[in-house]
Short mmCIF file of C-alpha atoms in Angstrom, two decimals:
data_model
loop_
_atom_site.label_atom_id
_atom_site.label_comp_id
_atom_site.label_asym_id
_atom_site.label_seq_id
_atom_site.Cartn_x
_atom_site.Cartn_y
_atom_site.Cartn_z
CA UNK A 11 93.43 -24.95 -61.53
CA UNK A 12 90.77 -27.63 -62.23
CA UNK A 13 92.04 -29.65 -59.26
CA UNK A 14 91.74 -26.54 -57.07
CA UNK A 15 88.16 -25.97 -58.20
CA UNK A 16 87.39 -29.64 -57.56
CA UNK A 17 88.91 -29.33 -54.09
CA UNK A 18 86.65 -26.39 -53.18
CA UNK A 19 83.63 -28.15 -54.66
CA UNK A 20 84.26 -31.23 -52.55
CA UNK A 21 84.93 -29.11 -49.50
CA UNK A 22 81.56 -27.36 -49.92
CA UNK A 23 79.78 -30.69 -50.15
CA UNK A 24 81.51 -31.94 -47.01
CA UNK A 25 80.62 -28.69 -45.23
CA UNK A 26 76.99 -29.07 -46.26
CA UNK A 27 77.03 -32.67 -45.06
CA UNK A 28 78.49 -31.53 -41.75
CA UNK A 29 75.78 -28.88 -41.35
CA UNK A 30 73.11 -31.46 -42.22
CA UNK A 31 74.50 -33.85 -39.62
CA UNK A 32 74.53 -31.01 -37.10
CA UNK A 33 70.86 -30.33 -37.80
CA UNK A 34 70.09 -34.02 -37.45
CA UNK A 35 72.02 -34.24 -34.16
CA UNK A 36 70.22 -31.17 -32.79
CA UNK A 37 66.80 -32.59 -33.63
CA UNK A 38 67.79 -36.02 -32.30
CA UNK A 39 68.87 -34.41 -29.04
CA UNK A 40 65.57 -32.52 -28.83
CA UNK A 41 63.53 -35.64 -29.56
CA UNK A 42 65.43 -37.66 -26.95
CA UNK A 43 65.02 -34.88 -24.38
CA UNK A 44 61.26 -34.85 -24.98
CA UNK A 45 61.21 -38.64 -24.51
CA UNK A 46 63.12 -38.41 -21.24
CA UNK A 47 60.74 -35.69 -20.02
CA UNK A 48 57.72 -37.85 -20.90
CA UNK A 49 59.25 -40.84 -19.16
CA UNK A 50 60.25 -38.88 -16.05
CA UNK A 51 56.76 -37.39 -15.82
CA UNK A 52 55.20 -40.87 -16.08
CA UNK A 53 57.55 -42.26 -13.42
CA UNK A 54 56.80 -39.40 -11.03
CA UNK A 55 53.05 -39.48 -11.67
CA UNK A 56 52.80 -43.25 -11.25
CA UNK A 57 54.92 -43.21 -8.10
CA UNK A 58 52.72 -40.49 -6.58
CA UNK A 59 49.60 -42.39 -7.58
CA UNK A 60 50.91 -45.62 -6.05
CA UNK A 61 51.77 -43.77 -2.83
CA UNK A 62 48.33 -42.16 -2.61
CA UNK A 63 46.49 -45.44 -3.24
CA UNK A 64 48.71 -47.30 -0.80
CA UNK A 65 48.07 -44.76 1.96
CA UNK A 66 44.32 -44.89 1.45
CA UNK A 67 44.29 -48.68 1.34
CA UNK A 68 46.58 -48.98 4.36
CA UNK A 69 44.29 -46.66 6.35
CA UNK A 70 41.25 -48.81 5.53
CA UNK A 71 43.11 -52.01 6.44
CA UNK A 72 44.34 -50.45 9.69
CA UNK A 73 40.74 -49.72 10.68
CA UNK A 74 39.59 -53.20 9.70
CA UNK A 75 42.52 -54.84 11.48
CA UNK A 76 41.78 -52.95 14.70
CA UNK A 77 38.21 -54.20 14.53
CA UNK A 78 39.30 -57.82 14.01
CA UNK A 79 41.81 -57.45 16.81
CA UNK A 80 39.06 -56.17 19.07
CA UNK A 81 36.79 -59.08 18.16
CA UNK A 82 39.60 -61.58 18.76
CA UNK A 83 40.31 -59.99 22.13
CA UNK A 84 36.66 -60.13 23.22
CA UNK A 85 35.96 -63.72 22.12
CA UNK A 86 39.08 -64.87 23.99
CA UNK A 87 37.45 -63.73 27.26
CA UNK A 88 35.37 -66.55 28.89
CA UNK A 89 32.95 -64.07 30.48
CA UNK A 90 31.84 -62.84 27.08
CA UNK A 91 30.44 -66.25 26.25
CA UNK A 92 28.31 -66.11 29.41
CA UNK A 93 26.43 -63.05 28.12
CA UNK A 94 23.03 -63.28 26.39
CA UNK A 95 23.37 -63.62 22.57
CA UNK A 96 22.19 -60.06 21.76
CA UNK A 97 24.43 -58.43 24.37
CA UNK A 98 27.33 -60.65 23.37
CA UNK A 99 26.94 -59.55 19.74
CA UNK A 100 26.97 -55.87 20.77
CA UNK A 101 30.08 -56.39 22.87
CA UNK A 102 31.97 -58.37 20.23
CA UNK A 103 30.93 -56.57 17.06
CA UNK A 104 31.07 -52.79 16.97
CA UNK A 105 30.17 -50.20 14.30
CA UNK A 106 33.77 -49.87 13.15
CA UNK A 107 33.29 -53.11 11.25
CA UNK A 108 30.89 -51.43 8.88
CA UNK A 109 33.67 -50.04 6.73
CA UNK A 110 33.23 -49.53 3.02
CA UNK A 111 33.81 -52.78 1.13
CA UNK A 112 33.87 -54.88 4.30
CA UNK A 113 31.67 -57.92 4.61
CA UNK A 114 30.42 -59.66 7.72
CA UNK A 115 32.80 -60.91 10.37
CA UNK A 116 32.60 -64.52 11.45
CA UNK A 117 34.00 -66.19 14.54
CA UNK A 118 35.07 -69.80 13.94
CA UNK A 119 35.71 -72.39 16.62
CA UNK A 120 38.69 -74.74 16.69
CA UNK A 121 36.93 -77.07 14.22
CA UNK A 122 36.20 -74.29 11.68
CA UNK A 123 32.47 -73.95 12.39
CA UNK A 124 30.78 -70.54 12.57
CA UNK A 125 29.83 -69.76 16.19
CA UNK A 126 29.33 -65.98 15.95
CA UNK A 127 28.15 -63.91 12.99
CA UNK A 128 28.16 -60.12 12.79
CA UNK A 129 25.35 -60.28 10.26
CA UNK A 130 22.92 -62.34 12.31
CA UNK A 131 22.18 -63.25 15.94
CA UNK A 132 21.74 -66.82 14.75
CA UNK A 133 25.06 -67.81 13.12
CA UNK A 134 24.78 -69.00 9.55
CA UNK A 135 25.71 -72.60 9.05
CA UNK A 136 29.11 -72.88 7.34
CA UNK A 137 32.34 -74.77 7.76
CA UNK A 138 35.77 -73.26 6.96
CA UNK A 139 38.29 -75.76 8.27
CA UNK A 140 39.68 -76.23 4.75
CA UNK A 141 40.42 -72.54 4.13
CA UNK A 142 44.06 -71.52 3.94
CA UNK A 143 43.68 -68.89 6.65
CA UNK A 144 42.20 -71.44 9.11
CA UNK A 145 44.95 -73.94 8.39
CA UNK A 146 47.58 -71.22 8.77
CA UNK A 147 46.52 -70.59 12.37
CA UNK A 148 45.69 -74.14 13.39
CA UNK A 149 48.45 -76.06 11.59
CA UNK A 150 51.23 -73.56 10.98
CA UNK A 151 51.08 -71.43 14.12
CA UNK A 152 50.40 -68.18 12.22
CA UNK A 153 50.53 -65.08 14.40
CA UNK A 154 48.95 -61.68 13.78
CA UNK A 155 46.92 -60.73 10.75
CA UNK A 156 46.64 -63.16 7.83
CA UNK A 157 45.43 -62.48 4.30
CA UNK A 158 43.84 -65.51 2.74
CA UNK A 159 43.66 -66.40 -0.91
CA UNK A 160 40.83 -64.60 -2.77
CA UNK A 161 37.85 -66.95 -2.97
CA UNK A 162 34.08 -66.90 -3.56
CA UNK A 163 32.35 -66.50 -0.18
CA UNK A 164 30.48 -69.54 1.09
CA UNK A 165 28.06 -67.20 2.82
CA UNK A 166 27.31 -64.51 0.21
CA UNK A 167 28.72 -66.03 -3.00
CA UNK A 168 30.71 -62.80 -3.71
CA UNK A 169 34.40 -62.82 -4.49
CA UNK A 170 36.21 -61.76 -1.34
CA UNK A 171 39.62 -61.32 0.21
CA UNK A 172 39.53 -63.09 3.62
CA UNK A 173 41.38 -61.29 6.43
CA UNK A 174 41.72 -63.15 9.71
CA UNK A 175 43.19 -63.28 13.19
CA UNK A 176 43.45 -66.22 15.54
CA UNK A 177 42.22 -66.20 19.12
CA UNK A 178 43.39 -68.44 21.92
CA UNK A 179 42.34 -70.03 25.18
CA UNK A 180 43.72 -68.89 28.52
CA UNK A 181 46.38 -71.59 28.36
CA UNK A 182 47.53 -70.37 24.93
CA UNK A 183 46.00 -73.21 22.97
CA UNK A 184 44.29 -72.54 19.65
CA UNK A 185 40.61 -71.63 20.13
CA UNK A 186 39.56 -70.52 16.68
CA UNK A 187 39.73 -67.80 14.04
CA UNK A 188 38.09 -64.40 13.56
CA UNK A 189 37.67 -63.85 9.85
CA UNK A 190 36.41 -60.82 7.98
CA UNK A 191 36.33 -60.12 4.29
CA UNK A 192 36.73 -57.29 1.82
CA UNK A 193 34.73 -57.61 -1.35
CA UNK A 194 37.01 -57.69 -4.39
CA UNK A 195 34.62 -55.29 -6.08
CA UNK A 196 35.77 -52.71 -3.51
CA UNK A 197 39.20 -52.61 -5.10
CA UNK A 198 37.65 -52.10 -8.54
CA UNK A 199 35.59 -49.24 -7.09
CA UNK A 200 38.69 -47.76 -5.47
CA UNK A 201 40.72 -47.94 -8.67
CA UNK A 202 37.82 -47.32 -11.05
CA UNK A 203 38.19 -43.52 -11.26
CA UNK A 204 41.66 -43.88 -12.79
CA UNK A 205 42.41 -44.13 -16.50
CA UNK A 206 46.02 -44.95 -17.25
CA UNK A 207 45.49 -45.76 -20.93
CA UNK A 208 45.42 -48.95 -22.95
CA UNK A 209 47.00 -52.08 -21.43
CA UNK A 210 47.59 -50.21 -18.17
CA UNK A 211 46.14 -50.68 -14.72
CA UNK A 212 46.65 -51.23 -11.01
CA UNK A 213 47.55 -54.54 -9.41
CA UNK A 214 47.34 -55.80 -5.84
CA UNK A 215 49.24 -58.95 -4.86
CA UNK A 216 49.92 -60.89 -1.73
CA UNK A 217 53.60 -60.93 -0.82
CA UNK A 218 53.83 -64.51 -2.13
CA UNK A 219 52.56 -63.48 -5.59
CA UNK A 220 48.87 -64.42 -5.37
CA UNK A 221 46.79 -61.99 -7.44
CA UNK A 222 44.14 -60.14 -5.40
CA UNK A 223 43.08 -57.53 -7.95
CA UNK A 224 44.03 -56.56 -11.51
CA UNK A 225 42.11 -53.48 -12.55
CA UNK A 226 40.68 -53.01 -15.17
CA UNK A 227 41.20 -56.57 -16.41
CA UNK A 228 38.37 -58.11 -14.38
CA UNK A 229 38.54 -61.11 -12.07
CA UNK A 230 39.87 -63.68 -14.54
CA UNK A 231 43.36 -63.56 -13.00
CA UNK A 232 42.28 -63.27 -9.36
CA UNK A 233 43.74 -66.12 -7.30
CA UNK A 234 46.48 -66.90 -9.82
CA UNK A 235 50.09 -66.67 -8.71
CA UNK A 236 53.12 -64.99 -10.26
CA UNK A 237 55.49 -66.54 -7.73
CA UNK A 238 59.04 -66.85 -9.04
CA UNK A 239 58.60 -64.41 -11.92
CA UNK A 240 61.26 -61.71 -12.45
CA UNK A 241 58.79 -58.93 -11.65
CA UNK A 242 57.70 -60.41 -8.32
CA UNK A 243 61.29 -61.11 -7.33
CA UNK A 244 62.05 -57.41 -7.83
CA UNK A 245 58.92 -56.39 -5.89
CA UNK A 246 60.02 -58.60 -3.00
CA UNK A 247 63.70 -57.64 -3.08
CA UNK A 248 63.40 -53.88 -3.59
CA UNK A 249 60.29 -53.10 -1.57
CA UNK A 250 59.40 -49.97 -3.51
CA UNK A 251 60.54 -48.20 -6.66
CA UNK A 252 60.04 -48.26 -10.42
CA UNK A 253 61.27 -50.40 -13.28
CA UNK A 254 60.28 -51.60 -16.75
CA UNK A 255 59.26 -55.24 -17.01
CA UNK A 256 57.14 -57.65 -19.00
CA UNK A 257 54.02 -58.98 -17.28
CA UNK A 258 53.97 -62.72 -16.72
CA UNK A 259 50.19 -62.89 -17.16
CA UNK A 260 49.78 -61.17 -20.54
CA UNK A 261 53.30 -60.45 -21.87
CA UNK A 262 52.81 -56.65 -22.08
CA UNK A 263 55.79 -54.42 -21.32
CA UNK A 264 54.94 -51.92 -18.61
CA UNK A 265 56.46 -49.35 -16.28
CA UNK A 266 55.87 -50.60 -12.74
CA UNK A 267 55.75 -48.22 -9.76
CA UNK A 268 55.30 -50.41 -6.68
CA UNK A 269 55.07 -50.19 -2.91
CA UNK A 270 54.15 -52.38 0.04
CA UNK A 271 50.74 -51.61 1.55
CA UNK A 272 51.53 -50.31 5.03
CA UNK A 273 53.01 -53.07 7.18
CA UNK A 274 50.86 -55.72 5.53
CA UNK A 275 52.08 -58.56 3.28
CA UNK A 276 50.59 -56.90 0.24
CA UNK A 277 52.18 -55.28 -2.82
CA UNK A 278 50.47 -52.52 -4.79
CA UNK A 279 51.74 -51.45 -8.17
CA UNK A 280 50.70 -49.01 -10.85
CA UNK A 281 51.49 -50.65 -14.19
CA UNK A 282 51.39 -48.38 -17.23
CA UNK A 283 52.09 -49.71 -20.70
CA UNK A 284 55.28 -48.30 -22.20
CA UNK A 285 53.45 -47.91 -25.52
CA UNK A 286 50.85 -45.72 -23.79
CA UNK A 287 53.51 -43.62 -22.07
CA UNK A 288 55.40 -43.00 -25.31
CA UNK A 289 52.42 -42.74 -27.69
CA UNK A 290 52.36 -38.91 -27.77
CA UNK A 291 56.13 -38.75 -27.88
CA UNK A 292 56.24 -41.07 -30.89
CA UNK A 293 53.81 -38.79 -32.77
CA UNK A 294 55.95 -35.75 -31.96
CA UNK A 295 59.13 -37.65 -32.84
CA UNK A 296 57.79 -38.55 -36.30
CA UNK A 297 56.87 -34.91 -36.97
CA UNK A 298 60.17 -33.48 -35.72
CA UNK A 299 62.17 -36.26 -37.36
CA UNK A 300 60.43 -35.69 -40.70
CA UNK A 301 61.09 -31.95 -40.47
CA UNK A 302 64.74 -32.61 -39.61
CA UNK A 303 65.14 -34.93 -42.61
CA UNK A 304 63.62 -32.28 -44.89
CA UNK A 305 66.04 -29.66 -43.56
CA UNK A 306 68.99 -31.99 -43.98
CA UNK A 307 67.99 -32.93 -47.52
CA UNK A 308 67.35 -29.26 -48.30
CA UNK A 309 70.80 -28.30 -47.02
CA UNK A 310 72.48 -31.01 -49.11
CA UNK A 311 70.32 -30.19 -52.13
CA UNK A 312 71.22 -26.49 -51.99
CA UNK A 313 74.90 -27.38 -51.66
CA UNK A 314 74.73 -29.66 -54.69
CA UNK A 315 72.91 -26.99 -56.71
CA UNK A 316 75.51 -24.41 -55.69
CA UNK A 317 78.33 -26.76 -56.65
CA UNK A 318 76.62 -27.45 -59.97
CA UNK A 319 76.32 -23.72 -60.71
CA UNK A 320 79.90 -23.20 -59.62
CA UNK A 321 81.09 -25.93 -61.97
CA UNK A 322 79.07 -24.44 -64.84
CA UNK A 323 80.53 -20.99 -64.17
CA UNK A 324 84.01 -22.46 -64.04
CA UNK A 325 83.44 -24.21 -67.35
CA UNK A 326 82.23 -20.95 -68.94
CA UNK A 327 85.23 -19.12 -67.50
CA UNK A 328 87.58 -21.70 -68.98
CA UNK A 329 85.94 -21.37 -72.38
CA UNK A 330 86.16 -17.56 -72.24
CA UNK A 331 89.82 -17.76 -71.26
CA UNK A 332 90.50 -20.12 -74.13
CA UNK A 333 88.60 -17.85 -76.55
CA UNK A 334 90.52 -14.79 -75.33
CA UNK A 335 93.78 -16.67 -75.74
CA UNK A 336 92.85 -17.71 -79.29
CA UNK A 337 91.78 -14.17 -80.21
CA UNK A 338 94.96 -12.62 -78.81
CA UNK A 339 97.10 -15.19 -80.61
CA UNK A 340 95.32 -14.38 -83.85
CA UNK A 341 95.61 -10.59 -83.40
CA UNK A 342 99.23 -10.78 -82.32
CA UNK A 343 100.04 -12.45 -85.62
CA UNK A 344 98.32 -9.75 -87.68
CA UNK A 345 101.00 -7.35 -89.10
CA UNK A 346 98.73 -4.31 -88.62
CA UNK A 347 98.56 -2.40 -85.35
CA UNK A 348 95.34 -3.10 -83.50
CA UNK A 349 94.60 -1.29 -80.25
CA UNK A 350 91.56 -0.25 -78.26
CA UNK A 351 91.33 2.88 -76.06
CA UNK A 352 88.46 3.86 -73.81
CA UNK A 353 86.87 7.32 -73.56
CA UNK A 354 89.59 8.40 -71.13
CA UNK A 355 92.22 7.34 -73.62
CA UNK A 356 93.41 4.48 -71.42
CA UNK A 357 94.46 1.35 -73.18
CA UNK A 358 92.18 -1.70 -73.03
CA UNK A 359 93.91 -3.83 -75.63
CA UNK A 360 96.96 -3.72 -77.91
CA UNK A 361 98.30 -6.45 -80.18
CA UNK A 362 101.95 -7.28 -80.69
CA UNK A 363 102.42 -4.89 -83.58
CA UNK A 364 101.02 -2.02 -81.49
CA UNK A 365 103.24 -2.89 -78.54
CA UNK A 366 106.25 -2.94 -80.83
CA UNK A 367 105.19 0.43 -82.22
CA UNK A 368 105.09 1.81 -78.71
CA UNK A 369 108.38 0.12 -77.91
CA UNK A 370 107.04 -1.80 -74.91
CA UNK A 371 106.88 -5.34 -76.32
CA UNK A 372 106.60 -7.78 -74.65
CA UNK A 373 105.48 -5.64 -71.63
CA UNK A 374 101.72 -4.92 -71.89
CA UNK A 375 100.33 -1.38 -71.89
CA UNK A 376 96.81 -2.15 -70.64
CA UNK A 377 95.47 0.63 -68.42
CA UNK A 378 98.11 3.21 -69.39
CA UNK A 379 97.19 6.58 -70.84
CA UNK A 380 98.21 7.14 -74.44
CA UNK A 381 100.24 10.22 -73.46
CA UNK A 382 102.56 7.90 -71.51
CA UNK A 383 103.36 5.96 -74.67
CA UNK A 384 103.92 8.82 -77.13
CA UNK A 385 106.38 11.68 -77.15
CA UNK A 386 104.99 15.06 -76.21
CA UNK A 387 105.25 16.34 -79.76
CA UNK A 388 103.55 13.30 -81.28
CA UNK A 389 100.82 13.29 -78.64
CA UNK A 390 100.20 17.01 -79.17
CA UNK A 391 99.97 16.48 -82.93
CA UNK A 392 97.65 13.49 -82.63
CA UNK A 393 95.35 14.73 -79.85
CA UNK A 394 92.99 16.75 -82.12
CA UNK A 395 92.33 13.61 -84.13
CA UNK A 396 91.70 11.59 -80.97
CA UNK A 397 89.19 14.16 -79.78
CA UNK A 398 87.36 14.12 -83.12
CA UNK A 399 87.26 10.32 -83.08
CA UNK A 400 85.86 10.35 -79.53
CA UNK A 401 83.19 12.80 -80.66
CA UNK A 402 82.10 10.31 -83.35
CA UNK A 403 83.79 11.79 -86.42
CA UNK A 404 85.49 9.14 -88.59
CA UNK A 405 89.23 9.57 -88.93
CA UNK A 406 91.61 8.05 -91.43
CA UNK A 407 95.28 7.71 -91.05
#
């Protein structure tokens, strides 16, 4: 019997532990689902943001490129150079060059000297033969549009992104370069209305990893290169998408949503810190996790209290059983008949002497009516006395 009670006690504790684990698993599932929802929302939002910024930037670059292409086409015509300076400027430079963020357009000869200037009829004196974009066309045979390394302008002193096209003589030989510029502050203005949270921002790179803009971190990293880093290798290999990586420049883990900018050798990415993305989720997880722990502890605590009460009741029951056994043993060894009958004259207790008197020993008589144990004559003779005793009148035998 004690082993059986111990078995049920242990089983209740295991059941409570199972319920507690079920509560914990349910809350863990809920917390993880909330995290996945937060992460999916961030991925979708950042991807949409990157797409929107890329489309706007590509449209601006398309307009600027068409203008440079037009300038390169005009300056390659010998008859243009025969025009008077003011008319030549109107023919070569049109209003489409006055795009937001765009600087003046310069036409360089084969030696890198400025020979036409969209900002002045008299070209400003400057020499650009050492610039990477000039060398790309003259030395490396670059074709099409070329994005130079971000540099301070030798004309205005502002930080710029040079964008250039070569132009050629009638025989196909190199004649010079048409170079325009976009102020780097333009990118900060374009990205400035966005707030992605702490340690988060928007980056623009050349395809080879040269940093053009890192908003909102300022211009300290402009011109640096992340060539060969794991993040850039993924940008170059995958083209567009999202992944979690650690920035080479500051070591912060971020979610990157990246895309090429149109058909240009540029990469735009929205980089949001993983800590920022999961900050609200962590707060919710602590609250839900704490509540789950309280429920689990409460479930186990109630089970332990119940088991404790059950054990106490079992101990009391054992003591009562032992006391009843001792009392019956004592009364059975008393030579006098001792019996107890309720108001309906049904037996509640009878010792051994009484059972022997009734002739039922060792069979018990508990619950039987007294008329079943006596002859009809004896019961009829004794009944008046029983009735008087039940009414409260003392009777003596």
